[in-house]
């Protein structure tokens, strides 16, 4: 009888394991950070489901990228004209998709930029061979020296049925400037894996927001 119970328990555990849903590769956010120079943006990206990676993680990452903007990046930031500016990126990035690092390119990658005195908000909308994505981030570092030096852009891949697939870069940016302005200096906080059923209402403010942002500030 004991052996029968053990076999039954083992069979039940195996059945639960078979029924467990597979992990979704879209769960983490893909954080891209790099230096800007003219129309060039070069750096590394790191996937994380635990918030903005530390500087050391970006430096150690083998996932490099080299993108070129359709116009000089700083030309999209105009203190006198604070209208949203748009452009698009082309170029390649490294990704290990199970067979070692290889070069990949986005099918489409459009951005929208809005000036700010301490940082400039940036949003993106794009398509890859793996699926669609939306991005939020900022141009930062060097504002007091007359020009931003770094672009950090957090990429969230979204499923085909996600309502954000109907958005463009400008509308993605508009939300973080209005409905989801709680994200402020940390715009990637407004990139949930899946939007709530209340969408397009403002996203709920993440629990522990101030603790999260304080940690992000001290981690850099």
GROMACS .gro file of C-alpha atoms in nm:
model
  220
    1UNK     CA    1   0.000   0.000   0.000
    2UNK     CA    2   0.286   0.237   0.081
    3UNK     CA    3   0.446   0.175  -0.259
    4UNK     CA    4   0.113   0.237  -0.431
    5UNK     CA    5   0.074   0.570  -0.252
    6UNK     CA    6   0.429   0.668  -0.347
    7UNK     CA    7   0.367   0.582  -0.712
    8UNK     CA    8   0.041   0.778  -0.704
    9UNK     CA    9   0.216   1.081  -0.551
   10UNK     CA   10   0.497   1.062  -0.808
   11UNK     CA   11   0.246   1.038  -1.093
   12UNK     CA   12   0.054   1.336  -0.952
   13UNK     CA   13   0.374   1.544  -0.927
   14UNK     CA   14   0.470   1.453  -1.284
   15UNK     CA   15   0.124   1.554  -1.406
   16UNK     CA   16   0.153   1.891  -1.230
   17UNK     CA   17   0.494   1.942  -1.385
   18UNK     CA   18   0.357   1.868  -1.733
   19UNK     CA   19   0.069   2.110  -1.680
   20UNK     CA   20   0.289   2.396  -1.555
   21UNK     CA   21   0.287   2.679  -1.809
   22UNK     CA   22   0.618   2.743  -1.981
   23UNK     CA   23   0.812   3.052  -1.877
   24UNK     CA   24   0.760   3.348  -2.109
   25UNK     CA   25   1.079   3.500  -2.249
   26UNK     CA   26   0.899   3.835  -2.253
   27UNK     CA   27   0.894   3.849  -1.871
   28UNK     CA   28   1.223   4.042  -1.831
   29UNK     CA   29   1.283   4.391  -1.965
   30UNK     CA   30   1.580   4.433  -2.196
   31UNK     CA   31   1.774   4.739  -2.080
   32UNK     CA   32   1.991   4.906  -2.345
   33UNK     CA   33   2.248   5.164  -2.237
   34UNK     CA   34   2.520   5.335  -2.432
   35UNK     CA   35   2.700   5.652  -2.527
   36UNK     CA   36   2.569   5.885  -2.796
   37UNK     CA   37   2.792   6.061  -3.046
   38UNK     CA   38   2.631   6.245  -3.334
   39UNK     CA   39   2.385   5.997  -3.480
   40UNK     CA   40   2.558   5.695  -3.323
   41UNK     CA   41   2.440   5.504  -3.016
   42UNK     CA   42   2.669   5.224  -2.898
   43UNK     CA   43   2.670   5.020  -2.580
   44UNK     CA   44   2.542   4.699  -2.424
   45UNK     CA   45   2.209   4.551  -2.320
   46UNK     CA   46   2.112   4.341  -2.018
   47UNK     CA   47   1.790   4.146  -1.959
   48UNK     CA   48   1.646   4.186  -1.610
   49UNK     CA   49   1.318   4.111  -1.434
   50UNK     CA   50   1.444   4.279  -1.117
   51UNK     CA   51   1.476   4.640  -1.227
   52UNK     CA   52   1.750   4.852  -1.379
   53UNK     CA   53   2.081   4.661  -1.388
   54UNK     CA   54   2.386   4.803  -1.215
   55UNK     CA   55   2.658   4.985  -1.406
   56UNK     CA   56   2.890   4.685  -1.365
   57UNK     CA   57   2.637   4.456  -1.533
   58UNK     CA   58   2.627   4.678  -1.839
   59UNK     CA   59   3.007   4.694  -1.850
   60UNK     CA   60   3.041   4.315  -1.824
   61UNK     CA   61   2.771   4.231  -2.078
   62UNK     CA   62   2.878   4.066  -2.404
   63UNK     CA   63   2.552   4.180  -2.563
   64UNK     CA   64   2.682   4.481  -2.751
   65UNK     CA   65   2.493   4.700  -2.998
   66UNK     CA   66   2.574   4.968  -3.251
   67UNK     CA   67   2.281   5.171  -3.384
   68UNK     CA   68   2.261   5.477  -3.605
   69UNK     CA   69   1.984   5.734  -3.581
   70UNK     CA   70   1.827   5.888  -3.890
   71UNK     CA   71   1.948   6.226  -3.761
   72UNK     CA   72   2.193   6.350  -3.496
   73UNK     CA   73   2.044   6.247  -3.163
   74UNK     CA   74   2.097   6.580  -2.990
   75UNK     CA   75   1.909   6.753  -3.272
   76UNK     CA   76   1.599   6.584  -3.127
   77UNK     CA   77   1.647   6.777  -2.801
   78UNK     CA   78   1.569   7.147  -2.837
   79UNK     CA   79   1.519   7.363  -2.529
   80UNK     CA   80   1.356   7.634  -2.741
   81UNK     CA   81   1.121   7.396  -2.920
   82UNK     CA   82   0.980   7.140  -2.679
   83UNK     CA   83   0.763   6.962  -2.932
   84UNK     CA   84   0.809   6.585  -2.952
   85UNK     CA   85   1.064   6.492  -3.218
   86UNK     CA   86   1.073   6.157  -3.399
   87UNK     CA   87   1.339   5.955  -3.579
   88UNK     CA   88   1.437   5.593  -3.636
   89UNK     CA   89   1.731   5.365  -3.561
   90UNK     CA   90   1.908   5.112  -3.781
   91UNK     CA   91   2.200   4.888  -3.694
   92UNK     CA   92   2.274   4.559  -3.523
   93UNK     CA   93   2.305   4.400  -3.182
   94UNK     CA   94   2.454   4.082  -3.037
   95UNK     CA   95   2.226   3.809  -2.908
   96UNK     CA   96   2.286   3.448  -2.805
   97UNK     CA   97   1.973   3.266  -2.915
   98UNK     CA   98   2.110   2.926  -2.818
   99UNK     CA   99   2.389   2.895  -3.074
  100UNK     CA  100   2.635   3.155  -2.949
  101UNK     CA  101   2.648   3.529  -3.002
  102UNK     CA  102   2.531   3.644  -3.344
  103UNK     CA  103   2.430   3.973  -3.506
  104UNK     CA  104   2.063   4.063  -3.532
  105UNK     CA  105   1.879   4.367  -3.666
  106UNK     CA  106   1.542   4.518  -3.586
  107UNK     CA  107   1.289   4.515  -3.867
  108UNK     CA  108   1.173   4.859  -3.754
  109UNK     CA  109   1.276   5.084  -3.464
  110UNK     CA  110   1.117   5.430  -3.431
  111UNK     CA  111   1.177   5.672  -3.144
  112UNK     CA  112   1.014   5.984  -3.000
  113UNK     CA  113   1.197   6.234  -2.778
  114UNK     CA  114   1.072   6.510  -2.546
  115UNK     CA  115   1.306   6.769  -2.394
  116UNK     CA  116   1.357   6.796  -2.020
  117UNK     CA  117   1.602   7.013  -1.822
  118UNK     CA  118   1.760   6.723  -1.631
  119UNK     CA  119   1.687   6.443  -1.876
  120UNK     CA  120   1.498   6.399  -2.201
  121UNK     CA  121   1.224   6.136  -2.209
  122UNK     CA  122   1.253   5.882  -2.492
  123UNK     CA  123   1.008   5.620  -2.617
  124UNK     CA  124   1.032   5.366  -2.896
  125UNK     CA  125   0.817   5.127  -3.089
  126UNK     CA  126   0.956   4.852  -3.304
  127UNK     CA  127   0.941   4.509  -3.458
  128UNK     CA  128   1.191   4.223  -3.467
  129UNK     CA  129   1.189   3.869  -3.601
  130UNK     CA  130   1.097   3.767  -3.245
  131UNK     CA  131   0.802   4.003  -3.207
  132UNK     CA  132   0.697   4.361  -3.136
  133UNK     CA  133   0.835   4.583  -2.862
  134UNK     CA  134   0.775   4.912  -2.685
  135UNK     CA  135   1.051   5.102  -2.506
  136UNK     CA  136   1.080   5.381  -2.251
  137UNK     CA  137   1.393   5.554  -2.131
  138UNK     CA  138   1.583   5.877  -2.118
  139UNK     CA  139   1.877   6.076  -2.245
  140UNK     CA  140   2.086   6.166  -1.941
  141UNK     CA  141   2.431   6.251  -1.805
  142UNK     CA  142   2.600   6.572  -1.911
  143UNK     CA  143   2.302   6.809  -1.910
  144UNK     CA  144   2.503   7.059  -1.705
  145UNK     CA  145   2.786   7.035  -1.960
  146UNK     CA  146   2.559   7.138  -2.244
  147UNK     CA  147   2.458   6.803  -2.388
  148UNK     CA  148   2.340   6.457  -2.291
  149UNK     CA  149   2.598   6.180  -2.318
  150UNK     CA  150   2.404   5.861  -2.246
  151UNK     CA  151   2.083   5.698  -2.366
  152UNK     CA  152   1.918   5.429  -2.153
  153UNK     CA  153   1.623   5.264  -2.325
  154UNK     CA  154   1.427   4.978  -2.167
  155UNK     CA  155   1.272   4.741  -2.420
  156UNK     CA  156   0.959   4.544  -2.339
  157UNK     CA  157   0.862   4.274  -2.588
  158UNK     CA  158   0.485   4.240  -2.615
  159UNK     CA  159   0.254   3.963  -2.731
  160UNK     CA  160   0.049   3.986  -3.049
  161UNK     CA  161  -0.273   4.051  -2.856
  162UNK     CA  162  -0.127   4.326  -2.637
  163UNK     CA  163  -0.310   4.659  -2.696
  164UNK     CA  164   0.025   4.838  -2.710
  165UNK     CA  165   0.082   4.686  -3.055
  166UNK     CA  166  -0.155   4.959  -3.182
  167UNK     CA  167   0.067   5.238  -3.044
  168UNK     CA  168   0.348   5.427  -3.210
  169UNK     CA  169   0.653   5.580  -3.042
  170UNK     CA  170   0.480   5.915  -2.991
  171UNK     CA  171   0.177   5.762  -2.818
  172UNK     CA  172   0.403   5.547  -2.598
  173UNK     CA  173   0.586   5.864  -2.493
  174UNK     CA  174   0.260   6.051  -2.435
  175UNK     CA  175   0.149   5.803  -2.169
  176UNK     CA  176   0.462   5.839  -1.957
  177UNK     CA  177   0.431   6.216  -1.990
  178UNK     CA  178   0.065   6.210  -1.876
  179UNK     CA  179  -0.131   5.904  -1.755
  180UNK     CA  180   0.175   5.719  -1.624
  181UNK     CA  181   0.378   6.020  -1.511
  182UNK     CA  182   0.443   5.847  -1.175
  183UNK     CA  183   0.737   5.678  -1.349
  184UNK     CA  184   0.913   6.013  -1.384
  185UNK     CA  185   1.286   5.972  -1.386
  186UNK     CA  186   1.251   5.593  -1.404
  187UNK     CA  187   1.021   5.550  -1.706
  188UNK     CA  188   1.073   5.173  -1.732
  189UNK     CA  189   0.844   5.142  -1.430
  190UNK     CA  190   0.560   5.208  -1.675
  191UNK     CA  191   0.642   4.897  -1.882
  192UNK     CA  192   0.439   4.612  -1.729
  193UNK     CA  193   0.473   4.265  -1.878
  194UNK     CA  194   0.098   4.268  -1.946
  195UNK     CA  195  -0.133   4.568  -1.919
  196UNK     CA  196  -0.419   4.544  -1.665
  197UNK     CA  197  -0.782   4.497  -1.765
  198UNK     CA  198  -0.842   4.866  -1.687
  199UNK     CA  199  -0.622   4.972  -1.982
  200UNK     CA  200  -0.605   5.242  -2.123
  201UNK     CA  201  -0.669   5.395  -1.780
  202UNK     CA  202  -0.353   5.503  -1.595
  203UNK     CA  203  -0.141   5.218  -1.469
  204UNK     CA  204  -0.152   5.154  -1.095
  205UNK     CA  205   0.144   5.301  -0.911
  206UNK     CA  206   0.381   5.012  -0.832
  207UNK     CA  207   0.390   4.904  -0.470
  208UNK     CA  208   0.701   5.033  -0.297
  209UNK     CA  209   0.767   5.284  -0.574
  210UNK     CA  210   0.975   5.517  -0.361
  211UNK     CA  211   1.184   5.236  -0.219
  212UNK     CA  212   1.241   5.107  -0.574
  213UNK     CA  213   1.353   5.441  -0.711
  214UNK     CA  214   1.571   5.509  -0.409
  215UNK     CA  215   1.748   5.175  -0.464
  216UNK     CA  216   1.793   5.255  -0.835
  217UNK     CA  217   1.948   5.591  -0.749
  218UNK     CA  218   2.198   5.443  -0.505
  219UNK     CA  219   2.281   5.142  -0.726
  220UNK     CA  220   2.433   5.347  -1.004
   0.00000   0.00000   0.00000
